[in-house]
PDB file of C-alpha atoms in Angstrom:
ATOM      1  CA  GLU H  41     -27.722   6.630 -94.250  1.00  0.00           C
ATOM      2  CA  PHE H  42     -24.840   8.321 -94.994  1.00  0.00           C
ATOM      3  CA  GLN H  43     -23.209   8.171 -98.512  1.00  0.00           C
ATOM      4  CA  LEU H  44     -20.428   9.860-100.022  1.00  0.00           C
ATOM      5  CA  ARG H  45     -20.496  10.794-103.919  1.00  0.00           C
ATOM      6  CA  ASP H  46     -18.544   8.689-106.284  1.00  0.00           C
ATOM      7  CA  CYS H  47     -15.325  10.003-107.768  1.00  0.00           C
ATOM      8  CA  GLU H  48     -16.734   9.888-111.356  1.00  0.00           C
ATOM      9  CA  GLN H  49     -20.114  11.672-110.421  1.00  0.00           C
ATOM     10  CA  VAL H  50     -20.071  15.276-111.373  1.00  0.00           C
ATOM     11  CA  SER H  51     -23.413  16.038-110.509  1.00  0.00           C
ATOM     12  CA  MET H  52     -24.602  17.243-106.798  1.00  0.00           C
ATOM     13  CA  SER H  53     -28.276  16.610-107.540  1.00  0.00           C
ATOM     14  CA  SER H  54     -28.051  12.997-106.041  1.00  0.00           C
ATOM     15  CA  VAL H  55     -26.095  14.005-102.992  1.00  0.00           C
ATOM     16  CA  ALA H  56     -27.392  17.519-102.200  1.00  0.00           C
ATOM     17  CA  PRO H  57     -30.903  16.419-100.571  1.00  0.00           C
ATOM     18  CA  GLY H  58     -28.858  13.855 -98.124  1.00  0.00           C
ATOM     19  CA  LEU H  59     -26.390  16.594 -97.461  1.00  0.00           C
ATOM     20  CA  MET H  60     -28.895  19.202 -96.919  1.00  0.00           C
ATOM     21  CA  ASP H  61     -30.852  17.220 -94.383  1.00  0.00           C
ATOM     22  CA  THR H  62     -27.749  16.529 -92.461  1.00  0.00           C
ATOM     23  CA  ILE H  63     -27.149  20.148 -92.170  1.00  0.00           C
ATOM     24  CA  VAL H  64     -30.642  21.001 -91.250  1.00  0.00           C
ATOM     25  CA  CYS H  65     -30.635  18.417 -88.539  1.00  0.00           C
ATOM     26  CA  THR H  66     -27.495  19.472 -87.028  1.00  0.00           C
ATOM     27  CA  VAL H  67     -28.409  23.036 -86.984  1.00  0.00           C
ATOM     28  CA  ILE H  68     -31.636  22.193 -85.374  1.00  0.00           C
ATOM     29  CA  GLY H  69     -29.950  19.778 -83.044  1.00  0.00           C
ATOM     30  CA  VAL H  70     -27.617  22.750 -81.793  1.00  0.00           C
ATOM     31  CA  MET H  71     -30.595  24.946 -81.374  1.00  0.00           C
ATOM     32  CA  ILE H  72     -32.300  22.689 -79.216  1.00  0.00           C
ATOM     33  CA  LEU H  73     -29.124  21.866 -77.072  1.00  0.00           C
ATOM     34  CA  THR H  74     -28.625  25.540 -76.927  1.00  0.00           C
ATOM     35  CA  ALA H  75     -32.317  26.221 -75.700  1.00  0.00           C
ATOM     36  CA  VAL H  76     -32.014  23.566 -72.956  1.00  0.00           C
ATOM     37  CA  ASP H  77     -28.628  24.723 -71.788  1.00  0.00           C
ATOM     38  CA  LEU H  78     -30.041  28.398 -71.504  1.00  0.00           C
ATOM     39  CA  THR H  79     -33.335  27.142 -69.771  1.00  0.00           C
ATOM     40  CA  LEU H  80     -32.023  24.542 -67.402  1.00  0.00           C
ATOM     41  CA  GLY H  81     -28.449  25.528 -66.760  1.00  0.00           C
ATOM     42  CA  SER H  82     -27.513  27.898 -64.164  1.00  0.00           C
ATOM     43  CA  SER H  83     -24.777  30.521 -64.232  1.00  0.00           C
ATOM     44  CA  ALA H  84     -21.342  30.100 -62.681  1.00  0.00           C
ATOM     45  CA  SER H  85     -21.904  33.356 -60.697  1.00  0.00           C
ATOM     46  CA  HIS H  86     -25.181  32.087 -59.374  1.00  0.00           C
ATOM     47  CA  GLN H  87     -23.467  29.058 -58.196  1.00  0.00           C
ATOM     48  CA  ALA H  88     -20.567  30.984 -56.814  1.00  0.00           C
ATOM     49  CA  GLN H  89     -23.071  33.250 -54.715  1.00  0.00           C
ATOM     50  CA  GLN H  90     -25.034  30.217 -53.531  1.00  0.00           C
ATOM     51  CA  ARG H  91     -21.688  28.553 -52.242  1.00  0.00           C
ATOM     52  CA  LEU H  92     -20.631  31.622 -50.518  1.00  0.00           C
ATOM     53  CA  MET H  93     -23.921  31.951 -48.677  1.00  0.00           C
ATOM     54  CA  ARG H  94     -23.622  28.429 -47.762  1.00  0.00           C
ATOM     55  CA  CYS H  95     -20.040  28.692 -46.604  1.00  0.00           C
ATOM     56  CA  LEU H  96     -21.073  31.872 -44.614  1.00  0.00           C
ATOM     57  CA  SER H  97     -24.240  29.860 -42.819  1.00  0.00           C
ATOM     58  CA  GLN H  98     -21.696  27.136 -42.069  1.00  0.00           C
ATOM     59  CA  THR H  99     -19.131  29.353 -40.361  1.00  0.00           C
ATOM     60  CA  ALA H 100     -22.031  30.774 -38.409  1.00  0.00           C
ATOM     61  CA  ALA H 101     -22.840  27.172 -37.524  1.00  0.00           C
ATOM     62  CA  LEU H 102     -19.302  26.390 -36.835  1.00  0.00           C
ATOM     63  CA  LEU H 103     -18.734  29.030 -34.436  1.00  0.00           C
ATOM     64  CA  SER H 104     -22.241  28.221 -32.393  1.00  0.00           C
ATOM     65  CA  THR H 105     -21.343  24.588 -31.993  1.00  0.00           C
ATOM     66  CA  HIS H 106     -19.601  23.067 -29.166  1.00  0.00           C
ATOM     67  CA  PRO H 107     -15.887  22.009 -29.771  1.00  0.00           C
ATOM     68  CA  PRO H 108     -16.616  18.060 -29.960  1.00  0.00           C
ATOM     69  CA  ASP H 109     -19.066  18.747 -32.843  1.00  0.00           C
ATOM     70  CA  ARG H 110     -16.916  21.135 -34.642  1.00  0.00           C
ATOM     71  CA  LYS H 111     -15.039  18.649 -36.797  1.00  0.00           C
ATOM     72  CA  LYS H 112     -17.988  17.408 -38.880  1.00  0.00           C
ATOM     73  CA  THR H 113     -18.984  21.210 -39.603  1.00  0.00           C
ATOM     74  CA  MET H 114     -15.370  22.141 -40.436  1.00  0.00           C
ATOM     75  CA  THR H 115     -14.958  19.307 -42.887  1.00  0.00           C
ATOM     76  CA  SER H 116     -18.162  20.270 -44.402  1.00  0.00           C
ATOM     77  CA  LEU H 117     -17.036  24.096 -44.518  1.00  0.00           C
ATOM     78  CA  MET H 118     -13.711  23.042 -46.033  1.00  0.00           C
ATOM     79  CA  ALA H 119     -15.348  20.897 -48.826  1.00  0.00           C
ATOM     80  CA  ASP H 120     -17.725  23.739 -49.723  1.00  0.00           C
ATOM     81  CA  LEU H 121     -14.863  26.459 -49.849  1.00  0.00           C
ATOM     82  CA  ASP H 122     -12.897  23.984 -52.228  1.00  0.00           C
ATOM     83  CA  LYS H 123     -15.885  23.795 -54.706  1.00  0.00           C
ATOM     84  CA  LEU H 124     -16.328  27.636 -54.290  1.00  0.00           C
ATOM     85  CA  ARG H 125     -12.612  28.191 -55.159  1.00  0.00           C
ATOM     86  CA  ASP H 126     -13.266  26.016 -58.223  1.00  0.00           C
ATOM     87  CA  VAL H 127     -16.353  27.837 -59.339  1.00  0.00           C
ATOM     88  CA  ILE H 128     -14.761  31.302 -59.040  1.00  0.00           C
ATOM     89  CA  PRO H 129     -12.664  31.443 -62.151  1.00  0.00           C
ATOM     90  CA  TYR H 130     -15.802  30.374 -64.249  1.00  0.00           C
ATOM     91  CA  ALA H 131     -17.935  32.857 -62.622  1.00  0.00           C
ATOM     92  CA  LYS H 132     -15.302  35.709 -63.107  1.00  0.00           C
ATOM     93  CA  SER H 133     -15.105  35.151 -66.805  1.00  0.00           C
ATOM     94  CA  GLU H 134     -18.693  34.635 -67.348  1.00  0.00           C
ATOM     95  CA  PRO H 135     -20.030  37.655 -69.537  1.00  0.00           C
ATOM     96  CA  THR H 136     -22.173  39.919 -67.936  1.00  0.00           C
ATOM     97  CA  LEU H 137     -24.782  42.728 -69.235  1.00  0.00           C
ATOM     98  CA  ALA H 138     -23.164  45.977 -69.416  1.00  0.00           C
ATOM     99  CA  VAL H 139     -23.929  48.560 -66.724  1.00  0.00           C
ATOM    100  CA  ILE H 140     -23.773  52.317 -67.224  1.00  0.00           C
ATOM    101  CA  SER H 141     -21.889  53.886 -64.564  1.00  0.00           C
ATOM    102  CA  PHE H 142     -22.325  57.496 -64.116  1.00  0.00           C
ATOM    103  CA  THR H 143     -19.012  59.254 -63.028  1.00  0.00           C
ATOM    104  CA  SER H 144     -18.555  62.526 -61.079  1.00  0.00           C
ATOM    105  CA  GLY H 145     -18.190  64.405 -64.215  1.00  0.00           C
ATOM    106  CA  GLY H 146     -21.936  65.103 -64.597  1.00  0.00           C
ATOM    107  CA  PRO H 147     -24.823  63.485 -66.450  1.00  0.00           C
ATOM    108  CA  HIS H 148     -23.221  63.502 -69.737  1.00  0.00           C
ATOM    109  CA  SER H 149     -20.000  61.730 -68.584  1.00  0.00           C
ATOM    110  CA  TRP H 150     -20.496  58.039 -68.423  1.00  0.00           C
ATOM    111  CA  ARG H 151     -18.893  54.977 -69.322  1.00  0.00           C
ATOM    112  CA  LEU H 152     -19.969  51.179 -69.853  1.00  0.00           C
ATOM    113  CA  MET H 153     -18.734  48.835 -67.225  1.00  0.00           C
ATOM    114  CA  THR H 154     -18.387  45.147 -68.015  1.00  0.00           C
TER     115      THR H 154
END
């Protein structure tokens, strides 16, 4: 039950427990949603990689089929290419771990790749 404080009421002691419960429940809810998303959600780069591999296998299947059977395979391939095109911007903007790249200047000259 959500109640606002009356205008004349100057004490927060009657409102604070309910307000604190609401804040705590909101924080716990966000933590649960984040944990579920991190656990069950797949990354955009992984989805793009899977779609690319599927497109490559469908292209190989398209080249090995007889001309009358190619229309169905071609339609499926075009649909997968459209989905791949939609996922690529998300995969590109996805944060990645920093990778240390050693340049040709020796072991002490390195830079972080992002």
